[in-house]
Each structure stands twice: as C-alpha cells, then as structure tokens.
Coordinates of C-alpha atoms and ligand atoms in Angstrom, one line a residue:
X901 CA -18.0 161.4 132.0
X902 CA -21.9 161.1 131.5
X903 CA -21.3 158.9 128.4
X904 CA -19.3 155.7 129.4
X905 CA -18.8 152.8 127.3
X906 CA -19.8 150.2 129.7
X907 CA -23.2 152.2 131.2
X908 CA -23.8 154.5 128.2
X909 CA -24.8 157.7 127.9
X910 CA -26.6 158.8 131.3
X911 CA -27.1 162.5 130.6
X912 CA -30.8 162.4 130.8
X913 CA -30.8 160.0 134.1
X914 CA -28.4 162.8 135.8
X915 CA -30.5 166.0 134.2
X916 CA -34.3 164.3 135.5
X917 CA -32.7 163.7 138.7
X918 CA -31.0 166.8 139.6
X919 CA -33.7 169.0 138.5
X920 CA -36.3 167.0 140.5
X921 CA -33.6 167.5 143.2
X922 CA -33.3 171.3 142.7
X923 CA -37.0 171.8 142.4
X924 CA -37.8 170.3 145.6
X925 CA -35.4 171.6 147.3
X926 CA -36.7 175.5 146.9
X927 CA -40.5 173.5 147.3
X928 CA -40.1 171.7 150.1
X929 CA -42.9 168.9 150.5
X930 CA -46.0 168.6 150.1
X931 CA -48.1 168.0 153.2
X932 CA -51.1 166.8 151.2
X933 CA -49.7 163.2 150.6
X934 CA -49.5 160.6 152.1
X935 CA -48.7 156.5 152.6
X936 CA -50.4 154.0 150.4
X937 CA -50.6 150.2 151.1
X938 CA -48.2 148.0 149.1
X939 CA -51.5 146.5 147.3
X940 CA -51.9 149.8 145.9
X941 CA -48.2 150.3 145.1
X942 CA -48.1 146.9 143.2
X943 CA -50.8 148.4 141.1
X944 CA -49.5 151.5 140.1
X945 CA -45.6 151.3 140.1
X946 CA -46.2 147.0 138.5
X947 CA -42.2 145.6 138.0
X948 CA -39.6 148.4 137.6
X949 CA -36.5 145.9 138.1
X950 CA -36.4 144.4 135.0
X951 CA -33.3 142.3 133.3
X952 CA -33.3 145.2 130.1
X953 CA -34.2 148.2 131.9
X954 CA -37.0 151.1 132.5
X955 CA -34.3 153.9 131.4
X956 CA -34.0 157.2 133.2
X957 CA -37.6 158.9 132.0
X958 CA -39.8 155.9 132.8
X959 CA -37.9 155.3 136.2
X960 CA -37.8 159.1 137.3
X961 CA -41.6 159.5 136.0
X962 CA -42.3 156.5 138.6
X963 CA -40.5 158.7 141.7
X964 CA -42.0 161.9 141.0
X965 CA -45.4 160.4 140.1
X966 CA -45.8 157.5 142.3
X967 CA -43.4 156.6 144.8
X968 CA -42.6 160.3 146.3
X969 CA -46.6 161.0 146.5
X970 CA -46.8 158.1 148.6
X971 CA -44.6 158.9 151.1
X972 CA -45.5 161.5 154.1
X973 CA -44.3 165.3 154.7
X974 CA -42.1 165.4 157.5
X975 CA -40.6 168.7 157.5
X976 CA -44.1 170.6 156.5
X977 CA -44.3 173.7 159.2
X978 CA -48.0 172.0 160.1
X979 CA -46.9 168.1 160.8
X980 CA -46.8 168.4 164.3
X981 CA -46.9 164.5 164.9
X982 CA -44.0 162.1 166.1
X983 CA -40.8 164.2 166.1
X984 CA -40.8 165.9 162.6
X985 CA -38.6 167.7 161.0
X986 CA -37.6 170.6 159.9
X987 CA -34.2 171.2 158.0
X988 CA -32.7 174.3 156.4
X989 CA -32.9 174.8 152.5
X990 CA -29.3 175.0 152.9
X991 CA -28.8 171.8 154.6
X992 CA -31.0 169.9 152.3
X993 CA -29.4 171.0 149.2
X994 CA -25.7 170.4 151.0
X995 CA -27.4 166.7 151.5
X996 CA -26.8 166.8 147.6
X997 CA -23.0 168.2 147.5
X998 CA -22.5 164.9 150.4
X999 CA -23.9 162.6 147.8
X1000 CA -21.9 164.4 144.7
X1001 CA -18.8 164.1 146.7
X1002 CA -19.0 160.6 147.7
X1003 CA -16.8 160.5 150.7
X1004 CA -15.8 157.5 152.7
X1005 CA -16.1 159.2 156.3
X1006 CA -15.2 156.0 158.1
X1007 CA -11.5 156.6 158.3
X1008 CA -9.2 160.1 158.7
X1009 CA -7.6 159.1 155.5
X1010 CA -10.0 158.8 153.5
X1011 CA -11.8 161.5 154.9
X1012 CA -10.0 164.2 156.4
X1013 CA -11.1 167.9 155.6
X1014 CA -15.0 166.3 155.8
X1015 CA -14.2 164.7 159.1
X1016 CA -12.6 167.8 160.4
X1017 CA -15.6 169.9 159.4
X1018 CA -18.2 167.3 161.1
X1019 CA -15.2 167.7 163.8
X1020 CA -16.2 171.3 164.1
X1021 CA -19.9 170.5 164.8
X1022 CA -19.4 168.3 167.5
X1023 CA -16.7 170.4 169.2
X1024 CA -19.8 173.3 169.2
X1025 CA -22.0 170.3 170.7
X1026 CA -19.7 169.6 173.4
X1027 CA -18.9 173.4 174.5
X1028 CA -23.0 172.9 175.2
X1029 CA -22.6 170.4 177.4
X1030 CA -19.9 171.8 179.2
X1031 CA -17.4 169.0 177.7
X1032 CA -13.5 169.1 177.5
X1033 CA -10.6 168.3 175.1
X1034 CA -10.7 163.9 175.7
X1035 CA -14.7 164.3 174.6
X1036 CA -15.3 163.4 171.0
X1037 CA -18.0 161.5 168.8
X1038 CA -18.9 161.2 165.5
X1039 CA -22.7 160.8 163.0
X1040 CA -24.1 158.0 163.0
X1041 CA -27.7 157.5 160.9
X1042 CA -30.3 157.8 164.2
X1043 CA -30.7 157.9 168.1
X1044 CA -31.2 154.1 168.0
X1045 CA -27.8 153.6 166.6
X1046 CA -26.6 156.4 168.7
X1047 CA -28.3 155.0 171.6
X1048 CA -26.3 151.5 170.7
X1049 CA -23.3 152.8 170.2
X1050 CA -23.5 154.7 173.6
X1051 CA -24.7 151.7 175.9
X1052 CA -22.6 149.4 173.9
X1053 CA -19.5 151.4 175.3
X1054 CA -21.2 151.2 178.4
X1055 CA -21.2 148.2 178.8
X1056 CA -18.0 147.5 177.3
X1057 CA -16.1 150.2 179.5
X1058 CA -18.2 149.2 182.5
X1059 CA -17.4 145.8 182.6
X1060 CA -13.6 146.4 182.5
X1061 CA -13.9 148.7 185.3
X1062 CA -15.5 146.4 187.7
X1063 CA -12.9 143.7 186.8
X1064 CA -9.9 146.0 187.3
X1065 CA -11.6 147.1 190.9
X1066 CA -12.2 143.7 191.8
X1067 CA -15.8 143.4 191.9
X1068 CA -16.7 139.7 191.2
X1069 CA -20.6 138.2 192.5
X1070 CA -19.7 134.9 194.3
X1071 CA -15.9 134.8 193.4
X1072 CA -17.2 134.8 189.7
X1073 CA -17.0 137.2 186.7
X1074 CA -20.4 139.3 187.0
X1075 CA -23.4 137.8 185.0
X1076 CA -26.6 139.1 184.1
X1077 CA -25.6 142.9 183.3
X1078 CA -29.1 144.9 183.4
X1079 CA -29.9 148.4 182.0
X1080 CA -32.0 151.0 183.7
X1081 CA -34.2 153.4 182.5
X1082 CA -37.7 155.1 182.9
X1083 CA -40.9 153.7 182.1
X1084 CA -40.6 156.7 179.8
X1085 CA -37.8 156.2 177.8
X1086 CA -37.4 155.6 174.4
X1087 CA -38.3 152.0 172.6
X1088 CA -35.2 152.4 170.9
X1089 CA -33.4 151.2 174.7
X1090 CA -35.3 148.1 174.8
X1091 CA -34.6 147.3 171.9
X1092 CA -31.0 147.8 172.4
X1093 CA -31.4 145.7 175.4
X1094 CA -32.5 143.0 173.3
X1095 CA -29.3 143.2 171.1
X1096 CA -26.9 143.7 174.1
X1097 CA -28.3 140.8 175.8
X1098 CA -29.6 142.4 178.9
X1099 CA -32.4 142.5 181.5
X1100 CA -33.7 146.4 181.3
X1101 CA -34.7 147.5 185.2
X1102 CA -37.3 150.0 184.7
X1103 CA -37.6 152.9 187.4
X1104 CA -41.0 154.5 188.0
X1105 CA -41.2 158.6 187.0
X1106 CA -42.1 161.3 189.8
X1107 CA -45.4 162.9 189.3
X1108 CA -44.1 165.2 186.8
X1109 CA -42.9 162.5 184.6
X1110 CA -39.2 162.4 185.8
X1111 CA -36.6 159.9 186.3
X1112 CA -34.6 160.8 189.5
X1113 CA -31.3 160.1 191.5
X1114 CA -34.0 158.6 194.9
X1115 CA -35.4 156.5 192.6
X1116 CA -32.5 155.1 191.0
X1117 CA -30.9 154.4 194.1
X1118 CA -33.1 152.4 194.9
X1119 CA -33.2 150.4 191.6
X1120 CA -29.4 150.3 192.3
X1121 CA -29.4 149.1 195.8
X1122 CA -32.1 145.8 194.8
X1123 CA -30.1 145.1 191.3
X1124 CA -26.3 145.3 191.7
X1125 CA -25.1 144.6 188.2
X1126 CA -27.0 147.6 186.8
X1127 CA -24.1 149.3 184.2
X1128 CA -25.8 152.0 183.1
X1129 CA -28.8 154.3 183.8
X1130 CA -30.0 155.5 180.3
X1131 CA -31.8 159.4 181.4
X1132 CA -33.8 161.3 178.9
X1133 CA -33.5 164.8 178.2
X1134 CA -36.6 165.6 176.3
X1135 CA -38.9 162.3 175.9
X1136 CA -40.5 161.9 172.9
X1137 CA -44.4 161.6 174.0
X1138 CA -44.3 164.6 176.4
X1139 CA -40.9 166.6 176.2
X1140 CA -40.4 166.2 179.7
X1141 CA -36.6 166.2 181.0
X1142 CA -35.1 163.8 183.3
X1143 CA -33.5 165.0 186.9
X1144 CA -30.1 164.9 185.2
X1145 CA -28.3 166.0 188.0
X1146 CA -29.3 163.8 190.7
X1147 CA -28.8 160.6 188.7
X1148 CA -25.3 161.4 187.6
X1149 CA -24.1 161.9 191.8
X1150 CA -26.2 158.6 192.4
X1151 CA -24.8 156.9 189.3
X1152 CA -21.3 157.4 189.7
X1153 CA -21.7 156.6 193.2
X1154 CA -22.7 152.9 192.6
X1155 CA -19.7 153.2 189.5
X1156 CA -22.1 153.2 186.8
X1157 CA -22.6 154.9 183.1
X1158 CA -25.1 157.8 182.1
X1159 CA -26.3 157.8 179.0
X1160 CA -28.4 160.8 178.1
X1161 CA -30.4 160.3 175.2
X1162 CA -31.7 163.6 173.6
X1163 CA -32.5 162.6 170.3
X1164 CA -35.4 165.2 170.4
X1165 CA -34.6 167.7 173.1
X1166 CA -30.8 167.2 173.2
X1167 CA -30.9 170.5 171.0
X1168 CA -32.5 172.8 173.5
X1169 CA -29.3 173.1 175.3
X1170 CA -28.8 175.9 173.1
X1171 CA -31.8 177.3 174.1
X1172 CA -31.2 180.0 177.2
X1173 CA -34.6 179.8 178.7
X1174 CA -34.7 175.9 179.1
X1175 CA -31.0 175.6 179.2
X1176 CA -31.6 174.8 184.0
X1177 CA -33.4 171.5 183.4
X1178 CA -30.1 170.1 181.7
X1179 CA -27.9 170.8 184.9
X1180 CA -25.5 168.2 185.7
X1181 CA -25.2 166.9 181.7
X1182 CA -21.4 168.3 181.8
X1183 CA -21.0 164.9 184.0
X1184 CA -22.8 162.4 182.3
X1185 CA -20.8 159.8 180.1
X1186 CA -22.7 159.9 176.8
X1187 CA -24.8 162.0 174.9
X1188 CA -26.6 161.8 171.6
X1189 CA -29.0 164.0 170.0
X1190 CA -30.5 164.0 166.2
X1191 CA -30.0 167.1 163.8
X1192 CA -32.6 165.4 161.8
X1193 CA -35.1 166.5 164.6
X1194 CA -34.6 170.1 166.1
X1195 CA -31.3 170.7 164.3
X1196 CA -32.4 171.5 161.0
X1197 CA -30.8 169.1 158.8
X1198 CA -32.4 166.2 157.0
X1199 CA -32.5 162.6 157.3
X1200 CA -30.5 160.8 158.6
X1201 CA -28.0 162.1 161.5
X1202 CA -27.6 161.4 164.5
X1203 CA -24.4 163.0 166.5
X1204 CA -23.4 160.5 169.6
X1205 CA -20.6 161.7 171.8
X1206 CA -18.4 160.4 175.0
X1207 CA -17.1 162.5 177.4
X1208 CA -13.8 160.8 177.2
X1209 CA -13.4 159.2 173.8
X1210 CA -11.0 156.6 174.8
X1211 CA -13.8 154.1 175.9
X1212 CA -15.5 154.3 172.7
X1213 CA -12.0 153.4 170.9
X1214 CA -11.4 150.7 173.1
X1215 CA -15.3 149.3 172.3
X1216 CA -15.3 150.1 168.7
X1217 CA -11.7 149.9 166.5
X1218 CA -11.4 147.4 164.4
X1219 CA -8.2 145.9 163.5
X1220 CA -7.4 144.8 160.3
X1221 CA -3.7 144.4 158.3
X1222 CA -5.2 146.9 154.8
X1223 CA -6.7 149.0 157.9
X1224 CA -3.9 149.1 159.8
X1225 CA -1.7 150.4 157.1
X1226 CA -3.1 154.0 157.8
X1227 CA -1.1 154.4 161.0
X1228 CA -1.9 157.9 162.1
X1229 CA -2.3 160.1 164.8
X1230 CA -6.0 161.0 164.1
X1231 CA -9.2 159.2 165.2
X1232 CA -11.2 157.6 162.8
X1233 CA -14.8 157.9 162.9
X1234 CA -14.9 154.6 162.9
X1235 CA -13.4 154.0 165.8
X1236 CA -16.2 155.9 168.0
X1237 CA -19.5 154.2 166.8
X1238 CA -20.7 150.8 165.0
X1239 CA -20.1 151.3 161.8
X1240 CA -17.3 151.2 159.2
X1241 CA -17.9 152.4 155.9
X1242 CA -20.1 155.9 156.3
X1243 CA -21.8 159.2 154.7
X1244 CA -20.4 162.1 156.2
X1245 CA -23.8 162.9 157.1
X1246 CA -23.0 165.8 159.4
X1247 CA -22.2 168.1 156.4
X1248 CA -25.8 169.2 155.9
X1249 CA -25.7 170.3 159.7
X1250 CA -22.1 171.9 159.3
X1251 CA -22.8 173.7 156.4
X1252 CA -25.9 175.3 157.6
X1253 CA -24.5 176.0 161.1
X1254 CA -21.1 177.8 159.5
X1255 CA -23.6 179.7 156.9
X1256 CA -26.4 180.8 159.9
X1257 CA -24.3 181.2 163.0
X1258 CA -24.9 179.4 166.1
X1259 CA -27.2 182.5 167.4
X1260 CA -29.6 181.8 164.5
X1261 CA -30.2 178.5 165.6
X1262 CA -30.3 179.5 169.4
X1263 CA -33.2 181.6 168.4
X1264 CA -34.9 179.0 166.3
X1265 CA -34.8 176.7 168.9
X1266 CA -36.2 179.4 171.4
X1267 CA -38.6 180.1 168.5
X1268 CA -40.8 176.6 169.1
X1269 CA -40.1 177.0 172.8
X1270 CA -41.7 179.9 172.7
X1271 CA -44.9 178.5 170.6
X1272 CA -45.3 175.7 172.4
X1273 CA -46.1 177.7 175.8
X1274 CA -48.1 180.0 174.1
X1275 CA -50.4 177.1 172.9
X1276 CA -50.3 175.4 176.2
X1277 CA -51.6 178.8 177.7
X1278 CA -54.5 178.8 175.0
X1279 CA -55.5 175.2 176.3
X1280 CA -54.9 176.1 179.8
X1281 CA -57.7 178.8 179.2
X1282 CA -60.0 177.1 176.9
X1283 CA -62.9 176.0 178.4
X1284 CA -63.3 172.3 175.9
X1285 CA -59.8 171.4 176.3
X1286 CA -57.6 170.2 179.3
X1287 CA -53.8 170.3 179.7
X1288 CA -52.2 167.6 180.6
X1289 CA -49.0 168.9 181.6
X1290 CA -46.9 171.9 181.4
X1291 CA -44.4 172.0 178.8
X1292 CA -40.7 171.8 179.3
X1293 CA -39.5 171.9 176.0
X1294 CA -41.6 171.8 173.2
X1295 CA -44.3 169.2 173.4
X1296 CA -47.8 169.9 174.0
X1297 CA -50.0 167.4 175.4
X1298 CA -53.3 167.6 176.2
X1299 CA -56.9 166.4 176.1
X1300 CA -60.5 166.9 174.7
X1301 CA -62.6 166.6 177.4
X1302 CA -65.5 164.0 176.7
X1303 CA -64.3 162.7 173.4
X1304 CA -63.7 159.0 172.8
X1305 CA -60.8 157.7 171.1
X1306 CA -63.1 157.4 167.8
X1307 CA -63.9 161.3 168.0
X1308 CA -59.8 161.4 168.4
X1309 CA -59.2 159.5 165.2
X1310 CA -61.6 161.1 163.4
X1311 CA -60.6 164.7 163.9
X1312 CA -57.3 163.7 163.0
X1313 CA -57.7 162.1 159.8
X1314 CA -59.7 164.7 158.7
X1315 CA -57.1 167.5 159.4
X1316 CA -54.3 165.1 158.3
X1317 CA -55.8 164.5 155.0
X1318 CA -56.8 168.5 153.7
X1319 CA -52.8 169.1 154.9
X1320 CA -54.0 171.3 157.3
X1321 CA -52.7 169.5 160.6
X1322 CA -50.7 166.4 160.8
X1323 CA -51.6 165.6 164.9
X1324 CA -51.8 162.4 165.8
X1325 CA -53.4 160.9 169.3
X1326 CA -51.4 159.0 171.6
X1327 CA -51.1 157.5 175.2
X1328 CA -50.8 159.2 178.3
X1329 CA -51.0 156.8 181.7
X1330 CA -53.2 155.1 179.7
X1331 CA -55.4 157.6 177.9
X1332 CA -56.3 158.3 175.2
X1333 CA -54.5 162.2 174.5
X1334 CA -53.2 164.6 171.3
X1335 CA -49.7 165.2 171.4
X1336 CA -48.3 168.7 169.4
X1337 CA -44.5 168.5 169.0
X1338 CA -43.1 171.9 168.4
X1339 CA -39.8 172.2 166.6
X1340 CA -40.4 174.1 162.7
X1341 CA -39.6 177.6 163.3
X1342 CA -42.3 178.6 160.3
X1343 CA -45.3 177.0 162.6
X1344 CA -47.7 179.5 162.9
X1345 CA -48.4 178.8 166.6
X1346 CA -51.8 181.0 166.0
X1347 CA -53.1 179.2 162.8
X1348 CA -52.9 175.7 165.2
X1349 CA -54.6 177.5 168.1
X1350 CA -57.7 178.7 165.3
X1351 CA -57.7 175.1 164.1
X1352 CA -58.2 174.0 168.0
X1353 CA -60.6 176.7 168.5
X1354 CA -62.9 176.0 165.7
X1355 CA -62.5 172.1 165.1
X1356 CA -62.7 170.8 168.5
X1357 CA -65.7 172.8 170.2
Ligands
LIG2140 C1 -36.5 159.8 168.0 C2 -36.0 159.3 169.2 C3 -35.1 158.2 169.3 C4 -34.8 157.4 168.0 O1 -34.2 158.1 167.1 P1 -34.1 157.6 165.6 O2 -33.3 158.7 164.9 O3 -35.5 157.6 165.1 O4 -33.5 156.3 165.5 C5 -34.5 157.8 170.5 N1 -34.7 158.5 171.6 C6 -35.6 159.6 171.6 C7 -35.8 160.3 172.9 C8 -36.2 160.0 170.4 O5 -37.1 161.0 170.5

C-alpha cells in the first residue's frame, strides 16, 4: 500500500510522521515556544509548495523544526491563559486512530459503529443535564459552530412556533428577530448574530456578574420579537454562571429559546460541589460545551445538543436524490448541526471516557475546582494582591494593587517566555486585571501561588 504507482513509494513520509506523532504524544508540548510573525516565517520556512516537490524529510524537517516551534502550548499544566487545554494521552493518540480510520461521520451509513460510540458520549452528557430519550446532538469543531447551530435552530424552530400560534406584529409575519444575551457573553454570539441577521439585545449582569430571569423580563417586555436568550454557564473571562433557572420560567413564559452555552464550564456539571449553580439546565432547549476545553480531549470538539432533537432535524437535513437513497431509521449527524461531510471528532473524548470511567473525570474536574479556590484564598489573604471576585468554577480573577497596565504586560511576558507561566491580563468593568483559568488536573496550584508570591511583591 505505501508504494503506489501513481504517488510512489511513501514509506519514509508515513514513518517521519508517525514517529513525530508517537513521540509527542508521550511529550506533550513544549511550553517554551511560542508564535512568530509571518516576516519571520517567510524567512525561515522560504516556498515549500513547489511544482516538483520538498519530499517527506525536507517537509517533516520544516514541521518539527520550524512550523511546530512557532506555534503556542495549549495543553502545558502551567498555560493558565484563555481557556487552555488539557487532553488525555489517550485521547490525543485516539485523535490518530480518527485520522487512520478516515470515517465519513456525516451520515449513519457511512458511519454507524463511530456514530453510535460518539452516541454514547452524548447520551452520558445528557443524563447530566437531566435530559430524556427525544434529546440528541452530535460534534461539531467548536462553541462558535455549536453556538450557530443552536441559535440557528432557535430561530428556525421559533419562528414556526409563533406562526402556528398566530402571533403576527401589525397583521404581518414578524420582522426584525433580535437575540439576547449578557454583556458577558461570549463574542462567538455576536458574531452569530451577524450571520443570522439579527439585532442582539444585551441585558445588564447583577452585581455578581449574572444574567437573570428580572432582568430578562424586562428586555422581553420592551423587545417583543426576542427568540432566544443565549445564558452562560461558565463565562470565559470570569467563570461566573448565569441564573439558569430563573431565565428558563421567564423565557418559556414569553415562548422563547434557551441556549446555554458552556463551552468552558458546561463540563462542571459533573462536578458535585458546583453541580447547584446549573439548576434549571434540565429545562433549557440547547446546550453545548467543548471537550477540547475541560473534557480532556484535543482540538477540535465541540458537543451541541437539543433537548428535543426534532427541531434541529427540521433546521438542518438536507435533502438530496444520492442522499436520500440511504432511507433509514437512524439520525444522521448531519441532520443536527451545519455541516455535512465530518471527522468523528468525538472519538478522542469516547475513547478516553470508556478507558477512565466517568468518576475519573468527576474528580478531575473537581480537581481544578478545587485549585482554583485554594489560590483565590491565597489572594484573598495576600496583602499585594486583591480579589476581584469569588470563583464559581474555575477562574481566578484578580488584581495587583498599584500596578499599571505596563507593569501587567511586563510581568507576563517575562513568565510567558522562561515557560514558567502563560497568564495573560485582561479586562474587568474596564480594568486592567490577570485572569488564571483552571482546568489541567497536573497544575500544581502551589508552584502558581510561589510564582505570585515572589514575582509580584
Ligand atoms: C471558548 C468559548 C466559546 C467559543 O468556542 P470555540 O471552541 O473557541 O469556538 C464560546 N463560548 C464560551 C463561553 C467559550 O468559553
């Protein structure tokens, strides 16, 4: 098979890749690089598409020597920037048996015994949120396509249902849909707002950084054609969740979708001891959350699910005469997202979750949990340092007191570059703040608490 007539022999091009592929899959990355500017790309990588060729050594010696050093760690147990993350040696090396195996997930037929398995890992998703047998979903490649997907069936499903009640604004099909969401949400949702074609409607936070049923009344009450309230469970700057329960009564009072977007902190449902500030999830319409992020499986995966699956068919299938050929009984991936042709990408998360146990990944959730109050404690004592707010989940956020956003900068870079640290500043009601983001079980909560200790005094 290596040696075809048309391509030739690739032996070598298969060998260099698999053992870089095996190598740094027991390594893991390095947290010492880091990005380069194109300029400096041009330079060192010069033209590697060429009409005859580089052939496997040249090209490989380019990845491994080049192109991978200029890229940054995002799963080391010390980058505690953005969302990071933070898979499972088992799950990164399953990445590889995806890519060997070369599925078309898109369709049942094609599919089957990989769907049914990335069936499995949703049905464990669901029994978290407290979902029944018409709930389904399938992988899609982030939270912003989740995100899409979701609202697009919002909007979609919405829209229908206001027409079958009746609902018309001035004896006319309702115009001018809008979307609502906290100051704090993602900028994935404007974004979708963009492509959806609607007006967002954002609702101030409470003083604890929460979106909340009063508040959405009232956002409801001055814009009737709001179709969906998008609530998050776990924002990405400061880990704070939204008053879940009180939207859903309010939202499905004024006939309108929730969307919960928990791309980060979707997976602490598993986790006992935060497991209250998600009540009222088990009504909400939509859900997504990221294995790439606190699920421990690599790039990319997202998992976005409906708590009925028929709206999602109704917005998504696509009807063709070769697709309709495969008449079957089973849902297609396909038919629950925007996408067609797809990468089972849930195996990595699958085959991790069937080797570990569910209980094993409780506890690594719990695990960052766990070290995120105990470094918010260390800067609720400290005498240099302030705390901005009290964890929910797993993000820290918090101050030096006195420093400009120069000194910020400064002390990052420094930390970032000897791969000690990788925190980066950020915003906070306009200030200038540090953000730690929690979700490696291997942090060693203590060694970042020294590095605060004795770098920021
Ligand atoms: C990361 C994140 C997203 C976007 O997810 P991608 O996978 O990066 O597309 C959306 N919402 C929240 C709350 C996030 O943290």
């Amino acid at each position: 098979m290596l040696k075809s007539e048309f391509w030739g022999d690739e032996t070598e091009a298969v060998n260099l890749a698999l053992d870089w592929a095996i190598a740094h899959t027991v390594s893991g990355s390095d947290p010492k690089t880091s990005f380069k500017s194109s300029e400096e790309l041009k330079k060192e990588v010069g033209v590697s598409i060429t009409s005859d060729g580089l052939g496997a050594k040249e090209a490989m010696r380019l990845y491994s020597e080049v192109l991978n050093p200029a890229t940054r760690s995002a799963d080391d147990p010390m980058a505690l920037a953005f969302i990071p993350g933070a898979p499972t040696r088992a799950a990164v090396a399953f990445d590889a048996v995806v890519s060997a195996a070369n599925v078309h997930g898109g369709m049942w037929e094609m599919g089957a015994g990989a769907v049914f398995a990335e069936n499995q890992v949703l049905g464990w998703i669901k029994s978290l949120l407290g979902w029944t047998e018409e709930a389904g979903g399938t992988f899609v490649s982030g939270g912003t396509l989740g995100n899409l997907s979701a609202l697009s069936a919002a909007k979609h499903t919405i829209k229908e249902k206001w027409r079958q009640m009746g609902r018309f604004q001035n004896g006319r099909p309702i115009t001018g849909y809008k979307l609502a969401c906290a100051s704090t949400a993602h900028s994935s949702v404007r974004t979708i707002a963009t492509v959806l074609d609607v007006d967002i409607v954002t609702i101030p936070v409470d003083a604890g950084g929460h979106l909340t049923g009063e508040m959405l009344e009232k956002a409801l009450v001055e814009n009737p054609t709001i179709f969906a309230v998008v609530a998050t469970s776990g924002t990405t700057n400061t880990g704070i969740v939204d008053d879940i329960n009180s939207i859903v009564t309010v939202a499905h009072k004024y006939d309108i979708w929730v969307h919960i977007d928990g791309a980060y902190g979707g997976a602490a449902l598993a986790a006992p001891s935060v497991r209250h500030f998600f009540k009222g999830i088990e009504k909400a319409d939509s859900f997504i959350v990221d294995p790439h992020k606190w699920l421990f499986a690599p790039y990319d995966c997202c998992a976005v699910l409906y708590r009925d699956q028929k709206h999602a068919i109704h917005t998504f299938s696509q009807h063709a005469e070769y697709l309709d050929a495969f008449g079957n009984e089973e849902v297609n991936p396909s038919d629950l997202a925007i996408h067609l042709s797809r990468r089972t990408r849930g195996l990595p998360l699958w085959y991790s979750l069937a080797i570990h146990g569910t209980k094993k990944y409780e506890q690594a959730i719990e695990k960052s949990i766990e070290n995120s109050r105990k470094c918010a404690e260390y800067i609720r004592k400290s005498s240099h340092l302030e705390l901005l707010l009290d964890p929910e989940l797993s993000v820290v956020v918090f101050a030096r007191k006195g420093w400009t956003p120069e000194q910020y900068d400064e002390w990052s870079n420094k930390l970032a570059k000897a791969g000690e640290l990788l925190c980066l500043p950020s915003k906070l009601n306009g200030r200038t703040i540090l953000r730690l983001a929690f979700i490696n079980p291997h942090t060693d909560v203590d060694k970042v608490i020294h590095i605060l200790e004795t770098t920021m005094k």
